CSV table of C-alpha atoms and ligand atoms in Angstrom, one decimal:
chain,number,residue,atom,x,y,z
A,1,ARG,CA,45.6,87.8,158.9
A,2,PRO,CA,45.5,89.2,155.4
A,3,ASN,CA,49.5,87.8,155.6
A,4,ARG,CA,48.7,84.5,155.9
A,5,PRO,CA,47.3,83.0,153.3
A,6,GLN,CA,44.6,81.2,153.3
A,7,ASN,CA,43.0,77.8,151.9
A,8,GLN,CA,46.4,76.2,152.1
A,9,SER,CA,48.7,72.8,153.5
A,10,GLY,CA,49.7,75.3,156.2
A,11,PRO,CA,53.6,75.4,157.9
A,12,SER,CA,53.7,72.9,160.1
A,13,ARG,CA,54.3,73.9,163.2
A,14,GLY,CA,57.4,76.3,164.8
A,15,GLN,CA,58.9,76.8,161.4
A,16,ASN,CA,56.7,80.3,161.3
A,17,PRO,CA,57.2,81.9,158.1
A,18,HIS,CA,55.0,84.6,159.2
A,19,SER,CA,54.5,87.2,161.6
A,20,SER,CA,52.5,89.6,160.5
A,21,LEU,CA,55.3,91.6,159.8
A,22,SER,CA,56.7,89.7,157.1
A,23,LEU,CA,55.3,87.7,153.8
A,24,SER,CA,56.5,84.9,152.9
A,25,THR,CA,57.8,83.7,149.8
A,26,ARG,CA,58.4,79.8,150.3
A,27,ARG,CA,56.2,78.1,146.9
A,28,GLU,CA,54.7,75.7,148.7
A,29,LEU,CA,53.0,78.0,150.9
A,30,TYR,CA,51.4,79.7,147.5
A,31,GLU,CA,49.9,76.2,145.8
A,32,ARG,CA,46.0,76.4,146.5
A,33,ASP,CA,43.7,76.4,143.6
A,34,PHE,CA,44.0,79.3,141.2
A,35,PRO,CA,42.5,82.9,142.3
A,36,VAL,CA,39.9,84.6,140.7
A,37,TYR,CA,41.8,86.8,138.1
A,38,LYS,CA,39.7,88.6,135.3
A,39,GLN,CA,39.9,89.3,131.9
A,40,PRO,CA,41.7,92.6,131.9
A,41,VAL,CA,40.3,95.0,130.1
A,42,GLU,CA,41.8,97.9,128.7
A,43,VAL,CA,40.3,101.2,129.6
A,44,GLY,CA,43.5,103.4,127.6
A,45,CYS,CA,46.5,103.7,126.7
A,46,PHE,CA,49.5,106.4,125.5
A,47,SER,CA,52.2,107.1,123.5
A,48,LEU,CA,56.1,108.7,125.4
A,49,ASP,CA,57.5,110.1,122.1
A,50,SER,CA,61.9,110.0,120.8
A,51,GLU,CA,62.1,112.5,123.8
A,52,ARG,CA,60.3,110.5,125.9
A,53,ARG,CA,57.6,112.6,126.2
A,54,PHE,CA,54.2,112.1,127.1
A,55,PHE,CA,51.1,112.4,124.8
A,56,ASN,CA,47.8,110.6,125.7
A,57,ASP,CA,47.4,108.4,122.6
A,58,GLY,CA,48.5,105.6,120.3
A,59,ARG,CA,50.7,106.9,117.9
A,60,GLN,CA,53.6,105.3,119.2
A,61,MET,CA,51.5,102.0,118.4
A,62,ARG,CA,53.1,99.6,116.7
A,63,TYR,CA,52.1,97.0,113.5
A,64,TYR,CA,53.8,93.2,114.2
A,65,VAL,CA,55.1,92.2,109.8
A,66,GLU,CA,55.7,88.1,110.2
A,67,PRO,CA,59.3,87.7,108.9
A,68,ASP,CA,60.7,84.0,107.7
A,69,ARG,CA,60.5,81.4,109.8
A,70,SER,CA,65.0,81.9,109.6
A,71,PRO,CA,65.2,85.2,108.4
A,72,ASN,CA,69.0,85.9,109.4
A,73,PHE,CA,68.3,89.4,110.5
A,74,ASP,CA,71.9,90.4,111.7
A,75,LEU,CA,70.7,92.3,115.3
A,76,ARG,CA,74.7,93.8,116.0
A,77,ASP,CA,73.8,96.2,112.5
A,78,GLY,CA,73.2,99.9,113.8
A,79,TYR,CA,73.7,99.3,117.2
A,80,LYS,CA,77.6,101.8,117.2
A,81,ASP,CA,76.1,104.3,114.3
A,82,ARG,CA,72.6,104.2,114.6
A,83,PHE,CA,71.2,103.7,118.8
A,84,ILE,CA,69.2,106.2,120.8
A,85,LYS,CA,69.2,105.0,124.5
A,86,ARG,CA,66.9,106.1,126.6
A,87,ASP,CA,69.1,107.5,129.4
A,88,ASP,CA,68.0,104.9,132.3
A,89,SER,CA,69.1,107.5,135.5
A,90,VAL,CA,66.3,109.6,134.9
A,91,LYS,CA,63.4,107.5,137.8
A,92,GLU,CA,60.5,108.5,135.8
A,93,LYS,CA,58.4,106.0,138.9
A,94,LEU,CA,55.3,106.3,138.5
A,95,ASP,CA,55.1,109.8,137.0
A,96,HIS,CA,53.6,109.0,133.5
A,97,MET,CA,50.4,106.4,134.6
A,98,LEU,CA,49.6,109.8,137.1
A,99,ARG,CA,49.6,111.9,134.2
A,100,TRP,CA,47.4,109.4,132.0
A,101,ILE,CA,45.1,108.7,135.6
A,102,LEU,CA,44.8,112.7,135.7
A,103,ALA,CA,44.0,113.0,132.1
A,104,ASN,CA,41.2,110.2,132.4
A,105,ARG,CA,39.9,110.4,136.0
A,106,SER,CA,36.3,110.7,134.5
A,107,LYS,CA,37.0,106.4,133.1
A,108,LEU,CA,37.5,105.4,136.7
A,109,SER,CA,35.9,108.0,139.7
A,110,ALA,CA,33.6,105.9,141.6
A,111,ARG,CA,30.4,107.7,141.5
A,112,GLY,CA,31.4,109.4,138.4
A,113,THR,CA,30.7,112.8,138.4
A,114,THR,CA,29.5,113.8,140.7
A,115,ALA,CA,30.8,116.3,143.3
A,116,SER,CA,30.7,113.5,146.4
A,117,SER,CA,33.7,112.1,145.4
A,118,CYS,CA,35.6,112.0,143.4
A,119,ASP,CA,38.5,109.1,144.5
A,120,LEU,CA,39.7,106.6,142.1
A,121,ASP,CA,37.6,103.2,141.9
A,122,ILE,CA,40.4,100.8,142.5
A,123,ASP,CA,43.0,99.5,145.1
A,124,PHE,CA,46.8,99.6,143.4
A,125,VAL,CA,48.3,101.7,140.7
A,126,THR,CA,51.2,100.8,139.6
A,127,TRP,CA,53.6,99.4,136.4
A,128,ARG,CA,52.9,95.3,134.6
A,129,GLY,CA,56.9,95.0,135.1
A,130,HIS,CA,56.7,95.4,139.2
A,131,LEU,CA,53.7,93.4,139.0
A,132,THR,CA,55.5,91.2,136.9
A,133,LYS,CA,58.9,90.1,139.8
A,134,LEU,CA,55.9,90.2,142.1
A,135,LEU,CA,53.8,87.2,140.2
A,136,THR,CA,57.6,85.5,140.1
A,137,ALA,CA,59.0,86.3,143.3
A,138,PRO,CA,58.4,82.6,144.6
A,139,TYR,CA,60.7,81.4,142.0
A,140,GLU,CA,63.3,83.9,142.1
A,141,THR,CA,66.7,82.6,143.1
A,142,ARG,CA,69.1,85.6,142.2
A,143,GLU,CA,67.4,89.6,142.5
A,144,GLY,CA,65.1,90.7,144.9
A,145,TRP,CA,63.3,94.6,144.6
A,146,GLN,CA,62.3,97.5,146.6
A,147,LEU,CA,59.0,97.9,146.8
A,148,ALA,CA,57.5,102.2,148.3
A,149,VAL,CA,54.1,102.1,148.7
A,150,THR,CA,51.5,105.0,149.2
A,151,ARG,CA,48.3,104.9,150.3
A,152,PHE,CA,46.3,108.2,148.5
A,153,ARG,CA,42.4,108.6,148.5
A,154,GLY,CA,41.7,105.2,149.6
A,155,THR,CA,44.0,103.7,147.1
A,156,LEU,CA,47.6,101.8,147.3
A,157,TYR,CA,50.2,103.4,144.8
A,158,ILE,CA,53.8,100.6,144.6
A,159,SER,CA,56.4,102.1,142.5
A,160,GLU,CA,59.8,100.0,142.1
A,161,VAL,CA,62.7,101.7,143.5
A,162,GLU,CA,66.2,100.9,142.7
A,163,THR,CA,67.6,98.5,145.7
A,164,GLU,CA,71.9,99.3,146.3
A,165,ALA,CA,72.6,95.0,144.7
A,166,ALA,CA,70.9,96.5,140.9
A,167,ARG,CA,73.2,99.5,141.0
A,168,ARG,CA,76.2,97.8,141.2
A,169,ASP,CA,75.3,95.9,138.0
A,170,GLN,CA,74.8,98.5,136.5
A,171,GLU,CA,77.9,100.3,136.6
A,172,ASN,CA,79.5,97.3,136.7
A,173,ARG,CA,78.0,96.0,132.7
A,174,THR,CA,80.3,95.0,130.5
A,175,GLU,CA,80.7,96.0,126.9
A,176,ARG,CA,79.4,92.5,125.8
A,177,HIS,CA,76.6,93.3,128.5
A,178,GLU,CA,75.2,96.9,126.9
A,179,GLU,CA,75.7,95.5,123.5
A,180,MET,CA,73.2,92.4,124.3
A,181,MET,CA,70.7,94.6,125.7
A,182,TYR,CA,70.4,96.3,122.5
A,183,TRP,CA,69.9,92.8,120.3
A,184,GLY,CA,65.5,92.7,121.4
A,185,TYR,CA,64.7,96.0,120.5
A,186,LYS,CA,66.2,95.4,117.1
A,187,PHE,CA,64.3,92.4,116.5
A,188,GLU,CA,61.4,94.8,117.5
A,189,GLN,CA,63.3,97.7,114.8
A,190,TYR,CA,63.4,94.0,112.4
A,191,THR,CA,59.2,92.9,112.3
A,192,CYS,CA,57.2,96.3,113.3
A,193,ALA,CA,55.5,98.5,111.0
A,194,ASP,CA,55.1,101.9,112.3
A,195,THR,CA,51.7,101.3,110.2
A,196,ASP,CA,49.0,98.8,109.5
A,197,HIS,CA,49.9,98.7,105.8
A,198,GLY,CA,53.9,99.7,106.2
A,199,ARG,CA,57.0,97.9,105.9
A,200,PRO,CA,59.7,98.0,109.1
A,201,ASP,CA,62.7,100.0,108.7
A,202,PRO,CA,66.2,98.4,109.7
A,203,GLY,CA,68.3,101.0,108.5
A,204,GLY,CA,66.6,103.5,110.6
A,205,VAL,CA,68.0,105.1,114.4
A,206,LEU,CA,66.8,102.7,116.6
A,207,ASN,CA,65.7,105.4,119.5
A,208,THR,CA,64.2,103.4,122.7
A,209,ASN,CA,62.9,106.4,123.8
A,210,GLU,CA,59.3,105.4,122.0
A,211,ALA,CA,57.2,103.2,124.1
A,212,PHE,CA,53.0,102.5,123.5
A,213,CYS,CA,51.7,101.9,127.1
A,214,THR,CA,48.5,99.9,127.5
A,215,VAL,CA,46.8,100.7,130.5
A,216,VAL,CA,44.0,97.6,131.8
A,217,GLN,CA,42.0,97.6,133.9
A,218,THR,CA,41.5,93.6,136.1
A,219,ARG,CA,40.5,91.9,139.7
A,220,LEU,CA,42.5,89.6,141.5
A,221,ALA,CA,41.2,88.4,144.3
A,222,ASP,CA,39.4,91.2,145.7
A,223,HIS,CA,42.1,93.4,144.7
A,224,ARG,CA,41.0,95.9,141.7
A,225,LEU,CA,44.4,96.8,139.9
A,226,LEU,CA,44.5,99.3,136.6
A,227,PHE,CA,48.2,99.1,135.5
A,228,SER,CA,50.4,100.0,132.4
A,229,GLY,CA,52.8,98.5,130.6
A,230,GLU,CA,54.7,98.6,127.4
A,231,VAL,CA,53.0,96.3,124.3
A,232,ASP,CA,56.0,95.7,121.3
A,233,CYS,CA,52.9,96.0,118.2
A,234,ARG,CA,49.9,94.5,117.8
A,235,ASP,CA,48.7,92.2,114.7
A,236,LYS,CA,47.7,94.5,112.0
A,237,ASP,CA,44.8,92.8,110.8
A,238,PRO,CA,42.6,95.0,110.9
A,239,ASN,CA,39.6,92.4,112.4
A,240,ALA,CA,41.6,91.1,114.9
A,241,PRO,CA,40.4,91.2,118.0
A,242,ALA,CA,40.3,94.4,120.5
A,243,ALA,CA,43.2,95.3,122.3
A,244,PRO,CA,44.0,93.5,124.7
A,245,ALA,CA,43.8,90.4,122.1
A,246,CYS,CA,45.4,92.1,119.6
A,247,TYR,CA,48.7,92.1,121.0
A,248,ILE,CA,51.6,90.2,120.5
A,249,GLU,CA,55.3,90.3,122.9
A,250,LEU,CA,58.4,90.1,120.4
A,251,LYS,CA,61.5,88.6,122.7
A,252,THR,CA,65.1,87.3,121.9
A,253,SER,CA,66.4,84.0,122.9
A,254,ALA,CA,69.7,82.2,122.6
A,255,GLU,CA,69.0,79.6,120.7
A,256,ILE,CA,68.5,76.0,122.1
A,257,CYS,CA,71.2,72.8,121.0
A,258,THR,CA,70.9,71.0,124.6
A,259,PRO,CA,68.3,69.4,126.6
A,260,LYS,CA,69.6,71.3,129.2
A,261,GLN,CA,69.5,74.2,126.9
A,262,ARG,CA,65.5,73.5,126.7
A,263,SER,CA,65.0,72.9,130.4
A,264,ASN,CA,66.6,76.1,131.7
A,265,PHE,CA,64.4,77.5,128.2
A,266,HIS,CA,60.6,76.2,130.0
A,267,ARG,CA,62.0,76.6,133.5
A,268,PHE,CA,63.9,80.6,133.5
A,269,LYS,CA,62.5,81.9,130.0
A,270,LEU,CA,59.0,81.2,129.3
A,271,LEU,CA,58.5,81.7,133.7
A,272,LYS,CA,59.5,85.5,133.4
A,273,TRP,CA,57.8,85.6,130.1
A,274,TRP,CA,54.1,84.2,130.6
A,275,ALA,CA,54.0,85.9,134.0
A,276,GLN,CA,55.4,89.6,131.6
A,277,SER,CA,52.7,88.7,129.1
A,278,PHE,CA,49.4,86.8,131.3
A,279,LEU,CA,48.8,90.2,133.4
A,280,PRO,CA,47.6,92.6,130.3
A,281,GLY,CA,45.9,90.0,128.9
A,282,VAL,CA,48.8,89.6,125.8
A,283,PRO,CA,47.8,86.5,124.3
A,284,ARG,CA,51.1,85.1,122.6
A,285,VAL,CA,54.7,86.0,122.4
A,286,VAL,CA,56.8,86.4,119.3
A,287,ALA,CA,60.7,84.9,120.1
A,288,GLY,CA,63.2,84.8,117.9
A,289,PHE,CA,66.5,82.4,118.8
A,290,ARG,CA,69.6,83.9,118.7
A,291,ASP,CA,73.0,82.9,117.6
A,292,GLU,CA,76.1,84.1,119.6
A,293,GLU,CA,77.5,86.4,116.8
A,294,GLY,CA,73.4,88.3,117.5
A,295,VAL,CA,71.7,86.8,114.3
A,296,VAL,CA,68.2,85.4,114.8
A,297,VAL,CA,68.2,81.5,113.4
A,298,ALA,CA,65.0,80.7,114.2
A,299,VAL,CA,61.5,82.3,115.0
A,300,GLU,CA,58.5,80.6,117.0
A,301,THR,CA,55.0,82.1,118.3
A,302,PHE,CA,54.4,81.2,121.9
A,303,PRO,CA,50.3,81.2,122.7
A,304,ILE,CA,50.4,82.4,126.4
A,305,SER,CA,47.8,79.8,127.4
A,306,LYS,CA,49.5,77.2,125.8
A,307,ILE,CA,52.5,77.5,127.9
A,308,SER,CA,51.5,75.9,131.2
A,309,HIS,CA,51.1,72.9,128.7
A,310,LEU,CA,54.6,73.5,128.0
A,311,ILE,CA,56.3,73.3,131.0
A,312,LYS,CA,54.6,70.4,132.6
A,313,ASN,CA,57.1,67.9,131.9
A,314,GLU,CA,59.8,69.7,133.8
A,315,HIS,CA,61.3,68.6,136.9
A,316,ASN,CA,59.9,70.6,139.7
A,317,CYS,CA,58.5,73.9,137.6
A,318,TRP,CA,57.3,77.3,138.5
A,319,LYS,CA,53.5,76.8,138.9
A,320,PRO,CA,51.0,79.5,137.3
A,321,THR,CA,49.1,79.7,140.7
A,322,VAL,CA,52.2,79.6,142.8
A,323,CYS,CA,52.4,83.3,141.2
A,324,MET,CA,49.0,84.7,141.0
A,325,ASN,CA,48.8,83.8,144.5
A,326,PHE,CA,51.7,85.0,146.3
A,327,CYS,CA,50.6,88.7,144.4
A,328,SER,CA,47.3,88.4,145.9
A,329,ASP,CA,48.8,87.5,149.3
A,330,PHE,CA,51.3,90.1,149.2
A,331,LEU,CA,48.5,92.6,148.1
A,332,SER,CA,46.8,91.3,151.4
A,333,PHE,CA,49.9,92.9,152.9
A,334,VAL,CA,50.0,95.0,151.9
A,335,LYS,CA,46.0,96.8,152.0
A,336,HIS,CA,46.8,95.3,156.1
A,337,ILE,CA,50.1,97.2,156.9
A,338,ALA,CA,49.4,100.7,154.7
A,339,THR,CA,46.9,102.2,156.8
A,340,GLU,CA,47.9,105.9,156.7
A,341,ASP,CA,46.4,107.2,154.2
A,342,ASN,CA,49.2,110.1,153.8
A,343,PRO,CA,51.7,111.2,149.9
A,344,SER,CA,53.3,111.8,152.3
A,345,VAL,CA,54.0,108.3,153.9
A,346,VAL,CA,55.8,106.0,152.5
A,347,TYR,CA,55.8,101.6,153.7
A,348,LEU,CA,58.7,100.1,152.1
A,349,LEU,CA,58.5,96.8,151.0
A,350,SER,CA,62.0,94.9,151.2
A,351,TRP,CA,62.9,91.0,149.5
A,352,GLU,CA,66.2,89.3,149.1
A,353,PRO,CA,65.4,85.8,147.6
A,354,ARG,CA,65.0,83.0,150.7
A,355,ARG,CA,64.0,85.9,152.9
A,356,ASP,CA,60.6,87.0,153.9
A,357,VAL,CA,59.4,90.6,152.3
A,358,THR,CA,59.9,93.2,155.3
A,359,PHE,CA,58.7,96.6,155.5
A,360,SER,CA,59.6,99.7,157.2
A,361,VAL,CA,57.8,103.5,156.8
A,362,HIS,CA,59.1,106.5,156.1
A,363,ARG,CA,57.7,110.1,156.2
A,364,ASP,CA,58.9,113.0,154.1
A,365,SER,CA,61.8,110.8,153.0
A,366,PRO,CA,63.1,111.0,150.0
A,367,TYR,CA,60.9,108.1,148.8
A,368,CYS,CA,58.2,110.2,148.4
A,369,PHE,CA,56.5,109.5,144.8
A,370,LEU,CA,54.1,111.2,143.9
A,371,PRO,CA,54.0,114.1,142.7
A,372,HIS,CA,53.0,117.3,144.0
A,373,TRP,CA,51.2,118.5,140.6
A,374,PHE,CA,49.3,115.3,140.8
A,375,VAL,CA,48.5,115.7,144.2
A,376,GLU,CA,47.3,118.7,144.0
A,377,GLU,CA,45.1,118.2,140.4
A,378,MET,CA,43.1,114.8,142.8
A,379,THR,CA,42.5,117.1,146.5
A,380,SER,CA,41.1,119.6,144.3
B,401,LIG,P1,63.8,91.1,124.8
B,401,LIG,O1,63.1,90.6,125.7
B,401,LIG,O2,64.7,90.1,123.7
B,401,LIG,O3,65.9,90.5,125.8
B,401,LIG,P2,60.8,93.9,126.8
B,401,LIG,O4,60.8,92.5,126.4
B,401,LIG,O5,60.2,94.0,127.8
B,401,LIG,O6,60.0,94.0,125.4
B,401,LIG,O7,61.7,94.7,126.3
B,401,LIG,C1,62.5,94.9,125.1
B,401,LIG,C2,64.5,94.6,125.6
B,401,LIG,O8,64.5,95.7,125.6
B,401,LIG,C3,64.5,93.7,125.8
B,401,LIG,O9,64.1,91.7,124.1
B,401,LIG,C4,66.7,93.8,125.8
B,401,LIG,O10,67.1,93.7,125.1
B,401,LIG,C5,65.6,94.9,126.8
B,401,LIG,N1,65.7,94.6,128.5
B,401,LIG,C6,63.9,94.8,128.4
B,401,LIG,N2,64.8,95.0,130.3
B,401,LIG,C7,65.6,94.7,130.2
B,401,LIG,C8,66.8,94.5,132.0
B,401,LIG,N3,65.8,94.4,132.9
B,401,LIG,N4,67.9,94.2,131.8
B,401,LIG,C9,68.2,94.4,130.4
B,401,LIG,N5,67.5,94.7,128.8
B,401,LIG,C10,66.5,95.3,128.7
B,402,LIG,MG1,59.0,95.8,124.5
B,403,LIG,MG1,59.5,92.3,124.2
């Protein structure tokens, strides 16, 4: 019964939150000891250039340049005339990660280079962002998700499917919201240089096709994970610790003026920030707090290891152990249901807030996401 959380103060009789075909996201089911989460190890990286082309190297890495504590960066600058926005109607699924896997297969092979097997020594392959959604699900009240899962040569591949609601939201964004999505990237441009001795170039064109991604390997309970996540920048000191410990996540947030705003920041924003960076072992977030006009009025560093202490005074706040135990149980649930090893079978796991996770099975459907070039090269 892998869908049933173990060692927990179980649900009282009659509530039956776990059928064998669904998984509950109720927080109280996941309040047990923190699961084993091995220190994530970077096994490689890749870059996407200004035209979203893949390179099996770190050419898009950027270097953090510490700004003044109150830098007055204007995040609106360049939105109209120096902004090239990635086309988010193009669904890339796991393709960049799969390219990286093919280029680095020897690093991952279970039995090295012997002819007997070329299977990966990994249970799950996915994006860090998909895992972030799993970690935060027990606390999410607004946005559901759908995750497509395919078992292929013993490894489970997880790729997100856009929900109808997300597609509608995307189509109905206001002009203000569109512009505010630019602000986070603009903050990166004010604080990052292309080389360790360089300076940021806020007068340049901002192109959101460009990305540097780390690929990490780790283990959550008995699940061996390989995932990739975009990294904003690194410490420019060449003596900084090895990746991922030298990486820095950049964030923007509305300035905090009232106790209510502080509480919301702790309860909602820090949860997302913690989950995103804890997963790949990125140790700190640098936050730019901006006013309503998009001017950064303060910059503050948040060590990830201190976030769980920062939030302890909040009433009824989120708990890292609930996030990690839910994720672990979700992965057990996936292993239990996604039994057929077949690249053209998709198990679609769907979740809406206040509901259980449910699934459906699809054969040779539009949900299939492992491309032929990947399946063929992995099979040959
Ligand atoms: P902020 O994080 O400052 O909001 P990331 O922080 O993950 O590196 O993402 C960089 C920026 O991309 C974000 O900056 C935000 O501007 C934009 N962004 C990322 N995910 C988004 C989403 N789901 N909706 C809107 N904007 C998003
Ligand atoms: Mg980023
Ligand atoms: Mg960021």
